[in-house]
Coordinates of C-alpha atoms and ligand atoms in Angstrom, one line a residue:
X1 CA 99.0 108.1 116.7
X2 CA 95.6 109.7 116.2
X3 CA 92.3 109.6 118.0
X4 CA 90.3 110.9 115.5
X5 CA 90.0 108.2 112.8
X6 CA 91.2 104.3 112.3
X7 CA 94.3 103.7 111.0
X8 CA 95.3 103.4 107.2
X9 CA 97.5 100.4 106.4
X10 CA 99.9 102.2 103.2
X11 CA 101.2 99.5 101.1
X12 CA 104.4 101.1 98.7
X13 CA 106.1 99.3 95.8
X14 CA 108.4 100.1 93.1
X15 CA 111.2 98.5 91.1
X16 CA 114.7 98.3 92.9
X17 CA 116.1 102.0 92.3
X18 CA 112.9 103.8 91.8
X19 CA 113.3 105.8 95.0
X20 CA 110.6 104.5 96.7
X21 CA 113.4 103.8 100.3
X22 CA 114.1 107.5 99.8
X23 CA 110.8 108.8 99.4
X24 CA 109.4 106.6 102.2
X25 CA 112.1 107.9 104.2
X26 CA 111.2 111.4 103.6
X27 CA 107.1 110.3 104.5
X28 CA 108.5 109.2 107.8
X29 CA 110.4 112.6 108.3
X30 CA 106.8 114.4 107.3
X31 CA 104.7 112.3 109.4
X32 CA 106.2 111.2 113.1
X33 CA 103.3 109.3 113.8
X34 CA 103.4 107.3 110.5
X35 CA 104.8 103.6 111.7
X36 CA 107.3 101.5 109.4
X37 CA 107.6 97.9 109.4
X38 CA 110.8 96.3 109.4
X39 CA 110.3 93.2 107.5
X40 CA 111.9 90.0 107.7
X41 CA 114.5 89.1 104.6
X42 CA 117.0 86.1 104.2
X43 CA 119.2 88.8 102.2
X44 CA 122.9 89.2 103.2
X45 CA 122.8 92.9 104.4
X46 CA 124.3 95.6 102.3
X47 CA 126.8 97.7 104.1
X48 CA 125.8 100.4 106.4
X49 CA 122.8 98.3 107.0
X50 CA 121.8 97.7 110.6
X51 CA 119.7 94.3 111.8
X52 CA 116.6 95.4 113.4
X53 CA 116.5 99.0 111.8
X54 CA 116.7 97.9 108.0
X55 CA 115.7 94.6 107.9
X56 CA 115.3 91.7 110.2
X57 CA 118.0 89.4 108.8
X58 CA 117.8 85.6 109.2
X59 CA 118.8 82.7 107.7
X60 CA 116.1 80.4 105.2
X61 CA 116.0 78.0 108.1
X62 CA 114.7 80.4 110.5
X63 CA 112.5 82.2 107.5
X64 CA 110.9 79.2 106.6
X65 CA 110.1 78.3 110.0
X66 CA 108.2 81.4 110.6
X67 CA 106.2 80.5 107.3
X68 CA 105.0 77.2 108.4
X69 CA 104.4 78.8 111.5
X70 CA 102.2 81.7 109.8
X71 CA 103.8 84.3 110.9
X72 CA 103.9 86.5 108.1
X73 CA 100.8 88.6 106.6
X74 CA 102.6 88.1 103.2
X75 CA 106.1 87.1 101.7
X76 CA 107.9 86.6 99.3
X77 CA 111.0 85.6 97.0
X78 CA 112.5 88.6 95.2
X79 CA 115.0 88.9 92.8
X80 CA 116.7 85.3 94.5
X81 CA 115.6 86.1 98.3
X82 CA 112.7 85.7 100.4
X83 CA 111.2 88.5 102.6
X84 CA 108.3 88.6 104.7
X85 CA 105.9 91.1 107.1
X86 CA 105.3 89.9 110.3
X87 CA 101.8 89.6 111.3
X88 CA 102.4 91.5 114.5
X89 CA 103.1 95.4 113.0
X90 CA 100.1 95.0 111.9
X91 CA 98.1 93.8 114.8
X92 CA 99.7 96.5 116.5
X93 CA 99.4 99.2 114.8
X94 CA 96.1 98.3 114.4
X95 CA 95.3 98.3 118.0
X96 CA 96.7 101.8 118.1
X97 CA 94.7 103.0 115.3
X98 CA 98.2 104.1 114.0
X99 CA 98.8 104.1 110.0
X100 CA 101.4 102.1 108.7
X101 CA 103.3 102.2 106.1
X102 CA 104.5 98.6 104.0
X103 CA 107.2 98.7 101.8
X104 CA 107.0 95.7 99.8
X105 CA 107.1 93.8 96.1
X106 CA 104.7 93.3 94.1
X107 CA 103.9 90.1 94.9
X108 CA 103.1 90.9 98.8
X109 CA 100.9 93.8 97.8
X110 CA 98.5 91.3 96.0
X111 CA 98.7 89.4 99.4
X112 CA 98.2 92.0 101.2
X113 CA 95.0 93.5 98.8
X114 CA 93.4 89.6 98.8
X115 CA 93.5 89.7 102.8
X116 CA 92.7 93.4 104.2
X117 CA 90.0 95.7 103.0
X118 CA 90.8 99.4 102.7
X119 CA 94.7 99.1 102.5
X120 CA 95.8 102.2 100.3
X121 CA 98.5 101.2 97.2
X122 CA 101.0 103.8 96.5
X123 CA 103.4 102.2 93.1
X124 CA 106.8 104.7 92.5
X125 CA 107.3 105.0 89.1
X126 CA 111.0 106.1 87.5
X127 CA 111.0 108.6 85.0
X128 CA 112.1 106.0 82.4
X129 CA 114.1 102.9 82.0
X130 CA 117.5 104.6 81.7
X131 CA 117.2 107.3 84.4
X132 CA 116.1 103.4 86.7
X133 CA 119.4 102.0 85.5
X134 CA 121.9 105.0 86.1
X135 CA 120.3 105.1 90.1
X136 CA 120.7 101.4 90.5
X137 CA 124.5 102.0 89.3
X138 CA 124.8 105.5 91.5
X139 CA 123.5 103.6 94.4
X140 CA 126.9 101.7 94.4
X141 CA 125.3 98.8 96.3
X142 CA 124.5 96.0 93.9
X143 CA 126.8 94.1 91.6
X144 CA 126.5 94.4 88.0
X145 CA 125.1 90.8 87.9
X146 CA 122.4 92.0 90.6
X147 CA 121.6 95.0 88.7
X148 CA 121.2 93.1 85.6
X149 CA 118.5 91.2 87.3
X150 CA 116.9 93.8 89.1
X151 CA 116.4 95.9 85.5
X152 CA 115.0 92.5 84.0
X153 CA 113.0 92.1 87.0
X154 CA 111.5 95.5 86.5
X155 CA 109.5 95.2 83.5
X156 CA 107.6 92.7 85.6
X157 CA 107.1 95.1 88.5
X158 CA 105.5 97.7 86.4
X159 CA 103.5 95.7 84.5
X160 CA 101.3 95.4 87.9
X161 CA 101.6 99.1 88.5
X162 CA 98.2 99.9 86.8
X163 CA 96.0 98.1 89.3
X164 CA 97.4 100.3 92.2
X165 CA 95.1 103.3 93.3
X166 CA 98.3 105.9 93.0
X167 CA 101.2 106.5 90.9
X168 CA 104.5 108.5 92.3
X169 CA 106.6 109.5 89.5
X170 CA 109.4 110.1 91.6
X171 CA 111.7 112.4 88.8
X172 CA 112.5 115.4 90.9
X173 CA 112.6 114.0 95.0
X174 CA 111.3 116.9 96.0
X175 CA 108.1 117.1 93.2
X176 CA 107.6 113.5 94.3
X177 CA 107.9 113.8 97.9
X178 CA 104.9 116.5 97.5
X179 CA 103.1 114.6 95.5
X180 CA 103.5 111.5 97.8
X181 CA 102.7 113.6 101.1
X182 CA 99.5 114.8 99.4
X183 CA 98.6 111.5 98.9
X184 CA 98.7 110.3 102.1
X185 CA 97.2 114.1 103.5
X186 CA 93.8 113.3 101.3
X187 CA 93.9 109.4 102.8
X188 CA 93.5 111.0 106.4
X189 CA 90.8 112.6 105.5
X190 CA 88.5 110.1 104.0
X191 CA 84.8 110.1 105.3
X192 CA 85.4 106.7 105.7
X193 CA 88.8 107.0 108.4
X194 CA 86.5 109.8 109.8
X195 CA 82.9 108.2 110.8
X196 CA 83.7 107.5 114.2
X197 CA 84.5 111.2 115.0
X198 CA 81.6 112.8 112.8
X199 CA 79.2 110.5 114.4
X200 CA 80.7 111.0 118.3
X201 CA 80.9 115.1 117.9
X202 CA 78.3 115.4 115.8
X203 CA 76.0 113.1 116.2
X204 CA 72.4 114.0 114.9
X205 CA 69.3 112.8 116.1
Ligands
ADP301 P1 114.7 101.8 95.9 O1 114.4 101.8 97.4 O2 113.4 102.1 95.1 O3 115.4 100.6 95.5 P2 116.5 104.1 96.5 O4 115.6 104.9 97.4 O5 117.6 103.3 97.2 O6 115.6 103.1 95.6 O7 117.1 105.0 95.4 C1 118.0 104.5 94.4 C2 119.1 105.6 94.1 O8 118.5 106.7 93.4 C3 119.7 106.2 95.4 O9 121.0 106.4 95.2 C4 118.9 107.5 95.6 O10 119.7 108.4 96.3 C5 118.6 107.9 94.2 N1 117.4 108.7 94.0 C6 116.2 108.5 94.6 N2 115.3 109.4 94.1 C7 115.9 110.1 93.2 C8 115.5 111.2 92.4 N3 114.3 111.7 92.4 N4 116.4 111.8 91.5 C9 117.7 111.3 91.5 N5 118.2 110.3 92.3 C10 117.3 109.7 93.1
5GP302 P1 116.0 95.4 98.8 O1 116.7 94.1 98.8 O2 116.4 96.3 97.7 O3 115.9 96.0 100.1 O4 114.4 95.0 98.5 C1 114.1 94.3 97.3 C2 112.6 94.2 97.2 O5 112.0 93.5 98.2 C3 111.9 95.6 97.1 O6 111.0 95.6 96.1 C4 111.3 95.6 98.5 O7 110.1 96.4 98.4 C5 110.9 94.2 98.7 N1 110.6 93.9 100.1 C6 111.1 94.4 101.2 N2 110.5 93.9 102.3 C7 109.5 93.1 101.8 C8 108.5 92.3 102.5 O8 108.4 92.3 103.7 N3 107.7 91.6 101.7 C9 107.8 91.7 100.3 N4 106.8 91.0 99.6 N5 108.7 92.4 99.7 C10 109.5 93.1 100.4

């Protein structure tokens, strides 16, 4: 948390296998006070996942109800399942003046761009097509079938990439993680994040 400025809502996307989980995870590890949203998803979770930590998981009964119920800032289906933020992280870290950080498709972040002003959009890029396809098979999570539609699905996601205000190509982790860190470094201090504390301590007449 910070007194000095308003919080900065970071909205992150990337195509499954990017890096972007691993280079958030590493943001989180460089900034404490940076807070994570753990969205809502009707996905079966992977193993090692944990409900609450990783993902909220719930059934499509209990996702769609939340819909109709307007719950969510944004969702979406992705690659066959639905996922969602709830409108609450956001109140709250907004309350806090915290920044958070949204990890999300595509599809959310235009949401998300059409409803709140100022939100900062960070797309991960792979190095190329193959170097995607061999981390999507190292990650040992996904069946061939799923990977196969995450790669296909991945054209898509990267055709959007150019309306985002930053691009991570995450080849080396620890280039990228740099890179990313410096990213959000020069969105702290933004005039703009900043006007409430230059006009309180240095207010001129
Ligand atoms: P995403 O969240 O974008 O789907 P992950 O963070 O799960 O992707 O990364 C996919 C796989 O690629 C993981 O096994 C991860 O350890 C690996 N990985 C991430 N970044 C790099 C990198 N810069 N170089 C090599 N492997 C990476
Ligand atoms: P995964 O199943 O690999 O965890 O995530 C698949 C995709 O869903 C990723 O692109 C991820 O960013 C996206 N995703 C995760 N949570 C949300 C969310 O709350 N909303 C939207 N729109 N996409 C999400």
């Amino acid at each position: 948390m910070n007194n000095q400025r308003t919080g900065i809502l970071f909205v992150v996307s990337a195509p499954s296998g990017a890096g972007k989980t691993t280079l958030c995870r590493e943001m989180f590890d460089k900034f404490p006070d940076l807070r994570h949203s753990v969205s809502f998803t009707t996905r079966p979770k992977r193993a090692g996942e944990v409900d609450g930590i990783d993902y909220h998981f719930v059934d499509r009964s209990r996702f769609d109800v939340m819909v109709a119920a307007g719950e969510f800032i944004e969702w979406a289906e992705v690659h066959g399942n639905c996922y969602g933020t709830a409108l609450t992280f956001l109140r709250q870290a907004a309350v806090a003046g915290a920044d958070l950080l949204l990890e999300i498709d595509c599809q959310g972040a235009c949401q998300i761009r059409d409803s709140i002003e100022d939100a900062v959009f960070i797309f991960v890029l792979p190095p190329d097509f193959a170097e995607l396809e061999r981390r999507l098979r190292g990650r040992e999570t996904d069946s061939d079938e799923v990977i196969a539609q995450r790669l296909t699905n991945a054209q898509g996601e990267i055709s959007q990439a150019h309306w985002y205000d930053y691009l991570v190509i995450n080849d080396n982790l620890e280039e990228a993680s740099q890179r990313f860190a410096a990213v959000i470094g020069a969105e702290r201090c933004r005039t703009r994040h900043l006007s409430d504390f230059l006009n309180q301590q240095f207010a001129t007449t």
